[in-house]
């Protein structure tokens, strides 16, 4: 099975303070560690996969031609990553829309016992987050990627929702038991999703055709993709996955998988495993084998290999991952903080509060990438880590001054506090960067850190 991504990014949910058997840490990362089970929210074996060395690359249509990201896109991005817009159970678990859709991509490692059959799947009508929506049927769905979503209506695996706005509202209110979202927040989330672009595919030309760089196997697969089915000359793979239309026909079909489901795009699909509506298949070879048997395509083993190679070529994307770093974290923080330049003069106290809460979470999670001096799993750089942690904690205090003054109606003072915060951040950036060699951004340190927590993880699962 292709390893599509190793983990979801650290922004997905906050780190949690905890004690590990024989070792006392200031905070624990949540990756592969079900610390929330102790809070009675998620089962012990739950895995939200929240730390990463590599992050999915997110690109935006608004920036594609040298433009800038509009305020509404940034506001929607911030709200998308905020647990505050979901229901009580999700908020207590630190979950947001971003938890499932990491940088707009599906979280292929997301797993909650009783609500998932395998990583990357989720029962959207289960009892955990909104008992009122529980239909009593364990029917999981794969978590979809949101790349290019503006071009692939209708929405949902069953294609029953024509409006993206209605679909997003349903996720917030029905699936996760949130309150009715404010119209401006709901609109902003929709605008954000609509701005997420597909990764460019250097292997595809106009009308979805392979370019001259394609291998012979991929070209043979392309011919098979367009070849009529033996039992139905009016059908081929390309009939539903229309290359000239983004490899999707925007219709629902019964392909013998348990109901009527929308044709998914094949673009960027290399990063969307597991496959089918219920995630039953790991990779393309299994998908091809299913269609070969179900529709009696009579493909030889070589044909099936060629067809899988073609799907691999179509599903590719340019630079799919970025290395996690303080620079990426601060870029995210800067994007959200810039919302305050509009919200404070407009006296939008609710937006200020939501933004401060989101940035606070970002900074606290960044802080926990620099373990405290007493942590025995990270050697060296004690002073560098201490300085990074101290200056990041100052940033949190600076944020709270912004919220306190704005909530009191002192918007001139809030603007001054925002300027002070930016000065503090300018000082924090080089200190965080200097501590990277001794941090959890380093793969070896992260591996040792998580290994030391393994006994605690096993104890919680018993």
CSV table of C-alpha atoms in Angstrom, one decimal:
chain,number,residue,atom,x,y,z
A,1,UNK,CA,0.0,0.0,0.0
A,2,UNK,CA,1.2,3.5,-0.9
A,3,UNK,CA,2.0,5.6,2.2
A,4,UNK,CA,0.1,8.7,1.2
A,5,UNK,CA,1.1,10.7,4.2
A,6,UNK,CA,2.7,9.9,7.5
A,7,UNK,CA,0.5,12.0,9.7
A,8,UNK,CA,-1.8,15.0,9.9
A,9,UNK,CA,-0.3,18.3,10.7
A,10,UNK,CA,0.3,19.5,14.2
A,11,UNK,CA,-2.4,22.2,13.7
A,12,UNK,CA,-5.2,19.6,13.7
A,13,UNK,CA,-5.7,19.7,17.5
A,14,UNK,CA,-3.9,20.9,20.6
A,15,UNK,CA,-1.3,19.0,22.5
A,16,UNK,CA,-2.4,17.7,26.0
A,17,UNK,CA,-0.6,17.8,29.3
A,18,UNK,CA,-0.2,14.3,30.7
A,19,UNK,CA,2.0,12.0,32.8
A,20,UNK,CA,3.8,9.1,31.3
A,21,UNK,CA,4.8,6.0,33.2
A,22,UNK,CA,7.9,7.0,35.2
A,23,UNK,CA,8.5,10.1,33.1
A,24,UNK,CA,7.0,13.5,33.8
A,25,UNK,CA,6.5,15.6,30.7
A,26,UNK,CA,5.1,19.1,30.5
A,27,UNK,CA,3.0,18.1,27.5
A,28,UNK,CA,2.4,15.2,25.2
A,29,UNK,CA,1.8,15.3,21.5
A,30,UNK,CA,-1.4,13.6,20.5
A,31,UNK,CA,0.0,11.7,17.5
A,32,UNK,CA,-0.7,8.0,17.8
A,33,UNK,CA,-1.5,8.6,21.5
A,34,UNK,CA,-5.1,8.4,22.6
A,35,UNK,CA,-4.7,10.9,25.5
A,36,UNK,CA,-8.3,12.1,25.1
A,37,UNK,CA,-9.6,8.8,26.2
A,38,UNK,CA,-8.8,9.8,29.7
A,39,UNK,CA,-11.2,12.7,29.3
A,40,UNK,CA,-14.0,10.3,28.3
A,41,UNK,CA,-14.4,11.6,24.8
A,42,UNK,CA,-12.6,9.3,22.4
A,43,UNK,CA,-12.0,5.6,22.9
A,44,UNK,CA,-8.5,4.5,23.9
A,45,UNK,CA,-7.4,3.3,20.5
A,46,UNK,CA,-8.5,6.5,18.7
A,47,UNK,CA,-5.9,8.0,16.5
A,48,UNK,CA,-6.2,11.5,15.1
A,49,UNK,CA,-2.6,11.4,13.9
A,50,UNK,CA,-1.8,15.0,14.8
A,51,UNK,CA,2.0,15.4,14.5
A,52,UNK,CA,3.9,15.3,11.2
A,53,UNK,CA,7.3,15.7,9.7
A,54,UNK,CA,5.7,16.2,6.3
A,55,UNK,CA,2.5,18.2,5.7
A,56,UNK,CA,0.2,18.1,2.6
A,57,UNK,CA,0.8,21.1,0.4
A,58,UNK,CA,-2.3,23.4,0.1
A,59,UNK,CA,-2.5,25.7,-2.8
A,60,UNK,CA,-5.1,28.4,-3.5
A,61,UNK,CA,-6.9,29.6,-6.6
A,62,UNK,CA,-6.8,33.2,-5.4
A,63,UNK,CA,-3.0,33.1,-5.4
A,64,UNK,CA,-2.5,31.1,-8.6
A,65,UNK,CA,-2.0,34.1,-10.9
A,66,UNK,CA,0.0,36.2,-8.4
A,67,UNK,CA,-3.0,37.5,-6.5
A,68,UNK,CA,-3.4,37.5,-2.7
A,69,UNK,CA,-5.7,35.5,-0.5
A,70,UNK,CA,-8.8,37.5,0.3
A,71,UNK,CA,-10.0,38.2,3.9
A,72,UNK,CA,-12.9,35.8,3.6
A,73,UNK,CA,-10.6,32.9,2.5
A,74,UNK,CA,-8.4,33.5,5.5
A,75,UNK,CA,-11.4,33.8,7.8
A,76,UNK,CA,-12.8,30.5,6.5
A,77,UNK,CA,-9.4,28.9,6.8
A,78,UNK,CA,-9.2,30.0,10.5
A,79,UNK,CA,-12.7,28.8,11.3
A,80,UNK,CA,-12.1,25.5,9.5
A,81,UNK,CA,-9.3,24.8,12.0
A,82,UNK,CA,-11.2,26.0,15.1
A,83,UNK,CA,-13.0,23.4,17.3
A,84,UNK,CA,-15.2,26.3,18.5
A,85,UNK,CA,-17.6,26.0,15.6
A,86,UNK,CA,-18.4,22.3,16.3
A,87,UNK,CA,-20.5,20.7,19.0
A,88,UNK,CA,-19.4,20.1,22.7
A,89,UNK,CA,-18.0,16.6,22.2
A,90,UNK,CA,-15.8,17.6,19.3
A,91,UNK,CA,-14.7,20.7,21.1
A,92,UNK,CA,-13.7,18.7,24.2
A,93,UNK,CA,-11.7,16.4,21.9
A,94,UNK,CA,-10.0,19.3,20.3
A,95,UNK,CA,-11.4,18.4,16.9
A,96,UNK,CA,-12.1,20.7,14.1
A,97,UNK,CA,-12.9,20.4,10.4
A,98,UNK,CA,-9.1,20.4,9.9
A,99,UNK,CA,-8.8,17.2,11.9
A,100,UNK,CA,-10.4,15.2,9.2
A,101,UNK,CA,-9.4,17.3,6.2
A,102,UNK,CA,-5.8,18.1,6.7
A,103,UNK,CA,-4.8,21.2,4.7
A,104,UNK,CA,-7.8,20.3,2.5
A,105,UNK,CA,-6.7,16.7,2.1
A,106,UNK,CA,-8.3,13.6,3.7
A,107,UNK,CA,-6.7,12.4,6.9
A,108,UNK,CA,-5.9,8.9,5.8
A,109,UNK,CA,-4.8,7.9,9.4
A,110,UNK,CA,-8.0,9.2,11.2
A,111,UNK,CA,-9.4,6.3,13.2
A,112,UNK,CA,-12.0,6.1,16.0
A,113,UNK,CA,-13.1,2.7,17.2
A,114,UNK,CA,-16.8,2.2,16.7
A,115,UNK,CA,-16.9,5.0,14.2
A,116,UNK,CA,-14.3,3.8,11.7
A,117,UNK,CA,-13.7,0.4,10.1
A,118,UNK,CA,-10.2,1.3,9.1
A,119,UNK,CA,-8.0,4.5,9.1
A,120,UNK,CA,-9.4,7.1,6.8
A,121,UNK,CA,-13.1,6.2,7.4
A,122,UNK,CA,-15.8,7.7,9.6
A,123,UNK,CA,-19.5,7.0,10.3
A,124,UNK,CA,-21.0,10.4,9.9
A,125,UNK,CA,-24.3,9.3,11.5
A,126,UNK,CA,-22.9,7.7,14.6
A,127,UNK,CA,-23.7,8.5,18.3
A,128,UNK,CA,-20.4,10.0,19.5
A,129,UNK,CA,-20.6,13.6,18.3
A,130,UNK,CA,-24.4,14.1,17.9
A,131,UNK,CA,-26.7,11.4,19.3
A,132,UNK,CA,-29.6,13.0,17.6
A,133,UNK,CA,-28.2,12.1,14.2
A,134,UNK,CA,-27.5,8.5,15.1
A,135,UNK,CA,-29.3,6.2,12.6
A,136,UNK,CA,-28.3,3.0,14.4
A,137,UNK,CA,-26.4,1.8,11.3
A,138,UNK,CA,-22.6,1.4,11.2
A,139,UNK,CA,-22.1,2.7,7.7
A,140,UNK,CA,-18.7,4.4,7.3
A,141,UNK,CA,-17.6,6.6,4.6
A,142,UNK,CA,-14.1,7.6,3.5
A,143,UNK,CA,-13.0,11.2,4.4
A,144,UNK,CA,-12.9,13.1,1.1
A,145,UNK,CA,-10.2,15.5,-0.1
A,146,UNK,CA,-11.5,19.0,-0.7
A,147,UNK,CA,-9.0,19.9,-3.4
A,148,UNK,CA,-10.9,21.3,-6.3
A,149,UNK,CA,-14.2,20.9,-4.6
A,150,UNK,CA,-15.7,23.9,-6.3
A,151,UNK,CA,-15.6,22.0,-9.6
A,152,UNK,CA,-17.2,18.7,-8.4
A,153,UNK,CA,-20.7,19.4,-7.2
A,154,UNK,CA,-23.0,17.8,-6.1
A,155,UNK,CA,-21.5,17.0,-2.7
A,156,UNK,CA,-21.3,14.0,-0.4
A,157,UNK,CA,-20.6,10.4,-1.5
A,158,UNK,CA,-24.2,10.0,-2.4
A,159,UNK,CA,-24.3,13.3,-4.4
A,160,UNK,CA,-27.5,14.4,-2.7
A,161,UNK,CA,-26.4,17.9,-1.8
A,162,UNK,CA,-26.2,20.4,-4.6
A,163,UNK,CA,-25.0,23.3,-2.5
A,164,UNK,CA,-21.6,23.3,-0.8
A,165,UNK,CA,-23.0,25.8,1.7
A,166,UNK,CA,-25.7,23.3,2.7
A,167,UNK,CA,-23.2,20.5,2.8
A,168,UNK,CA,-20.9,22.4,5.2
A,169,UNK,CA,-23.7,23.4,7.4
A,170,UNK,CA,-24.9,19.8,7.7
A,171,UNK,CA,-21.4,18.7,8.8
A,172,UNK,CA,-21.3,21.3,11.5
A,173,UNK,CA,-24.8,21.1,12.8
A,174,UNK,CA,-25.9,17.6,12.1
A,175,UNK,CA,-22.8,15.4,12.0
A,176,UNK,CA,-20.9,17.2,14.8
A,177,UNK,CA,-23.7,18.7,16.8
A,178,UNK,CA,-22.6,22.3,16.5
A,179,UNK,CA,-24.8,25.3,17.0
A,180,UNK,CA,-26.1,27.1,13.9
A,181,UNK,CA,-23.0,28.9,12.5
A,182,UNK,CA,-23.1,32.6,12.0
A,183,UNK,CA,-23.8,33.4,8.4
A,184,UNK,CA,-20.5,35.2,7.8
A,185,UNK,CA,-18.5,32.3,9.3
A,186,UNK,CA,-20.4,29.7,7.2
A,187,UNK,CA,-19.9,31.8,4.1
A,188,UNK,CA,-16.2,32.2,4.8
A,189,UNK,CA,-15.7,28.4,5.2
A,190,UNK,CA,-17.4,27.8,1.9
A,191,UNK,CA,-15.3,30.5,0.2
A,192,UNK,CA,-12.1,28.9,1.7
A,193,UNK,CA,-13.1,25.4,0.4
A,194,UNK,CA,-13.8,26.8,-3.0
A,195,UNK,CA,-10.4,28.4,-3.1
A,196,UNK,CA,-8.5,25.2,-2.5
A,197,UNK,CA,-6.9,24.1,-5.8
A,198,UNK,CA,-5.9,20.7,-7.1
A,199,UNK,CA,-2.2,20.2,-7.2
A,200,UNK,CA,-1.0,20.6,-10.8
A,201,UNK,CA,-0.1,17.3,-12.5
A,202,UNK,CA,3.0,17.6,-14.7
A,203,UNK,CA,2.0,14.3,-16.4
A,204,UNK,CA,-1.3,15.5,-17.9
A,205,UNK,CA,-1.8,17.7,-20.9
A,206,UNK,CA,-4.9,19.4,-22.3
A,207,UNK,CA,-8.2,17.5,-22.0
A,208,UNK,CA,-6.7,15.2,-19.5
A,209,UNK,CA,-4.5,13.3,-21.9
A,210,UNK,CA,-1.1,12.0,-20.9
A,211,UNK,CA,1.8,14.1,-22.1
A,212,UNK,CA,4.8,12.7,-24.1
A,213,UNK,CA,6.7,12.0,-20.9
A,214,UNK,CA,4.3,9.1,-20.1
A,215,UNK,CA,5.8,5.6,-20.0
A,216,UNK,CA,4.7,2.8,-22.4
A,217,UNK,CA,2.8,1.1,-19.6
A,218,UNK,CA,0.9,4.3,-18.8
A,219,UNK,CA,0.0,4.8,-22.4
A,220,UNK,CA,-1.3,1.2,-22.7
A,221,UNK,CA,-3.3,1.9,-19.6
A,222,UNK,CA,-4.8,5.0,-21.1
A,223,UNK,CA,-6.0,3.0,-24.1
A,224,UNK,CA,-7.6,0.4,-21.9
A,225,UNK,CA,-9.2,3.2,-19.8
A,226,UNK,CA,-11.0,4.4,-23.0
A,227,UNK,CA,-11.7,0.9,-24.4
A,228,UNK,CA,-15.4,-0.1,-24.4
A,229,UNK,CA,-16.5,-2.8,-22.0
A,230,UNK,CA,-16.9,-6.2,-23.5
A,231,UNK,CA,-20.5,-6.6,-22.4
A,232,UNK,CA,-21.5,-3.0,-23.0
A,233,UNK,CA,-19.9,-1.1,-25.9
A,234,UNK,CA,-21.5,2.2,-24.7
A,235,UNK,CA,-19.5,2.1,-21.5
A,236,UNK,CA,-15.8,2.5,-20.6
A,237,UNK,CA,-13.8,3.7,-17.6
A,238,UNK,CA,-13.7,7.1,-19.3
A,239,UNK,CA,-17.5,7.3,-19.6
A,240,UNK,CA,-17.8,8.1,-15.9
A,241,UNK,CA,-14.3,9.4,-15.3
A,242,UNK,CA,-14.3,11.7,-18.2
A,243,UNK,CA,-10.8,13.0,-18.8
A,244,UNK,CA,-11.8,16.3,-20.4
A,245,UNK,CA,-14.1,17.0,-17.5
A,246,UNK,CA,-11.7,16.5,-14.6
A,247,UNK,CA,-12.1,12.7,-14.7
A,248,UNK,CA,-15.6,12.8,-13.2
A,249,UNK,CA,-19.1,13.0,-14.7
A,250,UNK,CA,-20.8,14.5,-11.6
A,251,UNK,CA,-23.4,11.7,-11.6
A,252,UNK,CA,-24.2,8.9,-9.2
A,253,UNK,CA,-23.9,5.2,-10.3
A,254,UNK,CA,-24.5,1.7,-8.9
A,255,UNK,CA,-21.2,-0.2,-9.5
A,256,UNK,CA,-22.2,-3.0,-7.2
A,257,UNK,CA,-20.5,-1.5,-4.1
A,258,UNK,CA,-23.7,-1.2,-2.0
A,259,UNK,CA,-25.7,1.7,-3.4
A,260,UNK,CA,-25.7,4.7,-5.6
A,261,UNK,CA,-22.5,6.8,-5.2
A,262,UNK,CA,-21.0,9.8,-7.0
A,263,UNK,CA,-18.2,9.4,-9.4
A,264,UNK,CA,-15.0,10.7,-7.7
A,265,UNK,CA,-12.4,12.6,-9.6
A,266,UNK,CA,-9.2,10.8,-10.3
A,267,UNK,CA,-7.1,14.0,-10.1
A,268,UNK,CA,-4.7,14.0,-7.2
A,269,UNK,CA,-6.2,10.6,-6.2
A,270,UNK,CA,-2.7,9.2,-5.3
A,271,UNK,CA,-3.1,11.1,-2.1
A,272,UNK,CA,-6.7,10.2,-1.3
A,273,UNK,CA,-6.5,6.5,-0.2
A,274,UNK,CA,-8.3,4.4,0.9
A,275,UNK,CA,-10.6,4.0,-2.1
A,276,UNK,CA,-14.3,3.5,-2.7
A,277,UNK,CA,-17.0,5.2,-0.6
A,278,UNK,CA,-16.3,2.9,2.3
A,279,UNK,CA,-12.5,2.7,2.0
A,280,UNK,CA,-12.5,-1.0,1.2
A,281,UNK,CA,-9.4,-0.8,-1.1
A,282,UNK,CA,-5.9,0.2,-0.4
A,283,UNK,CA,-4.6,0.9,-3.9
A,284,UNK,CA,-5.3,1.0,-7.6
A,285,UNK,CA,-4.5,-2.6,-8.3
A,286,UNK,CA,-7.3,-3.7,-6.0
A,287,UNK,CA,-9.7,-1.1,-7.6
A,288,UNK,CA,-8.8,-2.4,-11.1
A,289,UNK,CA,-9.3,-6.0,-9.9
A,290,UNK,CA,-12.7,-5.2,-8.6
A,291,UNK,CA,-13.9,-3.6,-11.8
A,292,UNK,CA,-12.3,-6.4,-13.9
A,293,UNK,CA,-14.3,-9.0,-12.0
A,294,UNK,CA,-17.6,-7.1,-11.5
A,295,UNK,CA,-17.9,-5.9,-15.1
A,296,UNK,CA,-16.2,-9.0,-16.7
A,297,UNK,CA,-13.6,-6.8,-18.4
A,298,UNK,CA,-11.4,-9.8,-19.2
A,299,UNK,CA,-8.2,-7.9,-18.5
A,300,UNK,CA,-5.0,-9.9,-18.3
A,301,UNK,CA,-2.6,-9.5,-15.4
A,302,UNK,CA,-0.5,-7.2,-17.6
A,303,UNK,CA,-3.5,-5.2,-18.6
A,304,UNK,CA,-4.5,-4.7,-15.0
A,305,UNK,CA,-1.0,-3.6,-14.2
A,306,UNK,CA,-1.0,-1.1,-17.1
A,307,UNK,CA,-4.3,0.3,-16.1
A,308,UNK,CA,-3.1,0.8,-12.5
A,309,UNK,CA,0.0,2.5,-13.9
A,310,UNK,CA,-2.3,4.9,-15.8
A,311,UNK,CA,-4.4,5.7,-12.7
A,312,UNK,CA,-1.1,6.4,-10.9
A,313,UNK,CA,-0.1,8.9,-13.6
A,314,UNK,CA,-3.5,10.6,-13.6
A,315,UNK,CA,-3.6,10.8,-9.8
A,316,UNK,CA,-0.2,12.4,-9.4
A,317,UNK,CA,0.4,16.0,-8.1
A,318,UNK,CA,3.3,18.3,-8.1
A,319,UNK,CA,5.2,18.7,-4.7
A,320,UNK,CA,2.5,17.0,-2.6
A,321,UNK,CA,4.2,17.5,0.7
A,322,UNK,CA,6.1,20.2,2.6
A,323,UNK,CA,8.5,19.7,5.5
A,324,UNK,CA,7.0,20.8,8.8
A,325,UNK,CA,9.0,23.7,10.3
A,326,UNK,CA,8.6,26.8,12.5
A,327,UNK,CA,8.6,28.8,9.3
A,328,UNK,CA,5.4,27.0,8.1
A,329,UNK,CA,3.8,27.4,11.5
A,330,UNK,CA,4.5,31.1,11.7
A,331,UNK,CA,3.2,31.6,8.1
A,332,UNK,CA,-0.1,30.0,9.3
A,333,UNK,CA,-0.1,32.2,12.4
A,334,UNK,CA,0.6,35.3,10.4
A,335,UNK,CA,-2.3,34.5,8.0
A,336,UNK,CA,-4.7,34.3,10.9
A,337,UNK,CA,-3.3,37.3,12.8
A,338,UNK,CA,-3.8,39.4,9.7
A,339,UNK,CA,-7.6,39.0,10.2
A,340,UNK,CA,-7.3,41.2,13.3
A,341,UNK,CA,-6.2,44.1,11.1
A,342,UNK,CA,-9.8,44.1,9.7
A,343,UNK,CA,-11.7,42.8,12.7
A,344,UNK,CA,-10.4,45.3,15.3
A,345,UNK,CA,-11.2,48.5,13.3
A,346,UNK,CA,-14.6,47.0,12.4
A,347,UNK,CA,-15.2,46.3,16.2
A,348,UNK,CA,-16.1,42.7,15.4
A,349,UNK,CA,-15.5,41.3,18.9
A,350,UNK,CA,-16.6,37.8,18.0
A,351,UNK,CA,-14.1,37.5,15.1
A,352,UNK,CA,-11.4,38.9,17.4
A,353,UNK,CA,-12.2,36.2,20.0
A,354,UNK,CA,-12.3,33.4,17.5
A,355,UNK,CA,-9.1,34.5,15.9
A,356,UNK,CA,-7.3,34.8,19.2
A,357,UNK,CA,-8.4,31.3,20.2
A,358,UNK,CA,-7.3,29.8,16.9
A,359,UNK,CA,-3.9,31.5,17.0
A,360,UNK,CA,-3.5,30.6,20.7
A,361,UNK,CA,-3.9,26.9,19.8
A,362,UNK,CA,-1.4,27.3,16.9
A,363,UNK,CA,1.2,28.8,19.2
A,364,UNK,CA,0.7,26.3,22.0
A,365,UNK,CA,1.1,23.4,19.6
A,366,UNK,CA,4.2,25.0,18.2
A,367,UNK,CA,5.6,25.4,21.8
A,368,UNK,CA,5.2,21.7,22.5
A,369,UNK,CA,7.6,20.9,19.6
A,370,UNK,CA,10.3,22.2,21.9
A,371,UNK,CA,10.3,19.8,24.9
A,372,UNK,CA,11.2,21.1,28.3
A,373,UNK,CA,14.8,20.9,29.6
A,374,UNK,CA,13.9,18.0,31.9
A,375,UNK,CA,12.6,15.8,29.1
A,376,UNK,CA,15.2,13.0,28.9
A,377,UNK,CA,14.3,11.9,25.3
A,378,UNK,CA,15.8,15.0,23.7
A,379,UNK,CA,19.5,15.7,24.2
A,380,UNK,CA,21.2,19.0,23.8
A,381,UNK,CA,19.9,22.4,23.1
A,382,UNK,CA,18.5,22.9,26.6
A,383,UNK,CA,19.0,26.7,26.4
A,384,UNK,CA,17.7,27.0,22.9
A,385,UNK,CA,14.5,25.0,23.7
A,386,UNK,CA,14.0,27.0,26.9
A,387,UNK,CA,14.3,30.3,25.0
A,388,UNK,CA,11.9,29.2,22.3
A,389,UNK,CA,9.3,28.1,24.8
A,390,UNK,CA,9.6,31.3,26.8
A,391,UNK,CA,9.2,33.6,23.9
A,392,UNK,CA,6.2,31.6,22.5
A,393,UNK,CA,4.5,31.8,25.9
A,394,UNK,CA,5.0,35.5,25.8
A,395,UNK,CA,3.1,35.5,22.4
A,396,UNK,CA,0.2,33.8,24.1
A,397,UNK,CA,0.0,36.5,26.7
A,398,UNK,CA,0.2,39.1,24.0
A,399,UNK,CA,-2.7,37.6,22.2
A,400,UNK,CA,-4.8,37.5,25.3
A,401,UNK,CA,-4.1,41.3,25.8
A,402,UNK,CA,-5.6,41.8,22.3
A,403,UNK,CA,-8.8,39.9,23.2
A,404,UNK,CA,-9.2,41.5,26.6
A,405,UNK,CA,-9.0,45.0,25.3
A,406,UNK,CA,-11.2,44.4,22.3
A,407,UNK,CA,-13.9,42.6,24.4
A,408,UNK,CA,-13.9,45.7,26.7
A,409,UNK,CA,-14.5,47.9,23.8
A,410,UNK,CA,-11.0,49.5,23.9
A,411,UNK,CA,-10.3,49.0,20.2
A,412,UNK,CA,-7.5,51.6,20.1
A,413,UNK,CA,-5.7,49.7,22.9
A,414,UNK,CA,-6.4,46.5,21.0
A,415,UNK,CA,-4.6,47.9,18.0
A,416,UNK,CA,-1.6,48.8,20.1
A,417,UNK,CA,-1.6,45.3,21.6
A,418,UNK,CA,-1.6,43.9,18.1
A,419,UNK,CA,1.4,45.9,17.2
A,420,UNK,CA,3.1,44.8,20.4
A,421,UNK,CA,2.3,41.2,19.6
A,422,UNK,CA,3.9,41.5,16.2
A,423,UNK,CA,7.1,42.8,17.8
A,424,UNK,CA,7.1,39.8,20.1
A,425,UNK,CA,6.6,37.4,17.2
A,426,UNK,CA,9.5,39.0,15.3
A,427,UNK,CA,11.7,38.2,18.2
A,428,UNK,CA,10.3,34.6,18.6
A,429,UNK,CA,10.9,33.5,15.0
A,430,UNK,CA,14.8,33.3,15.1
A,431,UNK,CA,14.7,31.7,18.6
A,432,UNK,CA,12.3,29.0,17.4
A,433,UNK,CA,14.4,28.4,14.3
A,434,UNK,CA,17.6,28.1,16.4
A,435,UNK,CA,16.0,25.3,18.5
A,436,UNK,CA,14.9,23.2,15.6
A,437,UNK,CA,17.9,20.7,15.8
A,438,UNK,CA,16.8,19.9,19.4
A,439,UNK,CA,13.0,19.8,18.7
A,440,UNK,CA,10.3,17.4,17.6
A,441,UNK,CA,10.7,18.8,14.1
A,442,UNK,CA,13.8,16.6,14.0
A,443,UNK,CA,12.7,13.0,13.0
A,444,UNK,CA,15.1,11.3,15.3
A,445,UNK,CA,14.0,13.3,18.3
A,446,UNK,CA,10.4,12.8,17.5
A,447,UNK,CA,10.8,9.1,17.2
A,448,UNK,CA,12.6,8.9,20.6
A,449,UNK,CA,10.0,11.1,22.2
A,450,UNK,CA,7.0,9.0,21.0
A,451,UNK,CA,8.8,5.7,21.8
A,452,UNK,CA,9.2,6.9,25.4
A,453,UNK,CA,5.4,7.4,25.6
A,454,UNK,CA,4.6,3.9,24.3
A,455,UNK,CA,4.2,2.4,27.8
A,456,UNK,CA,1.7,5.1,28.7
A,457,UNK,CA,-0.2,4.5,25.5
A,458,UNK,CA,-0.4,0.8,26.1
A,459,UNK,CA,-1.6,1.4,29.7
A,460,UNK,CA,-4.4,3.6,28.5
A,461,UNK,CA,-5.5,1.0,25.9
A,462,UNK,CA,-5.9,-1.7,28.6
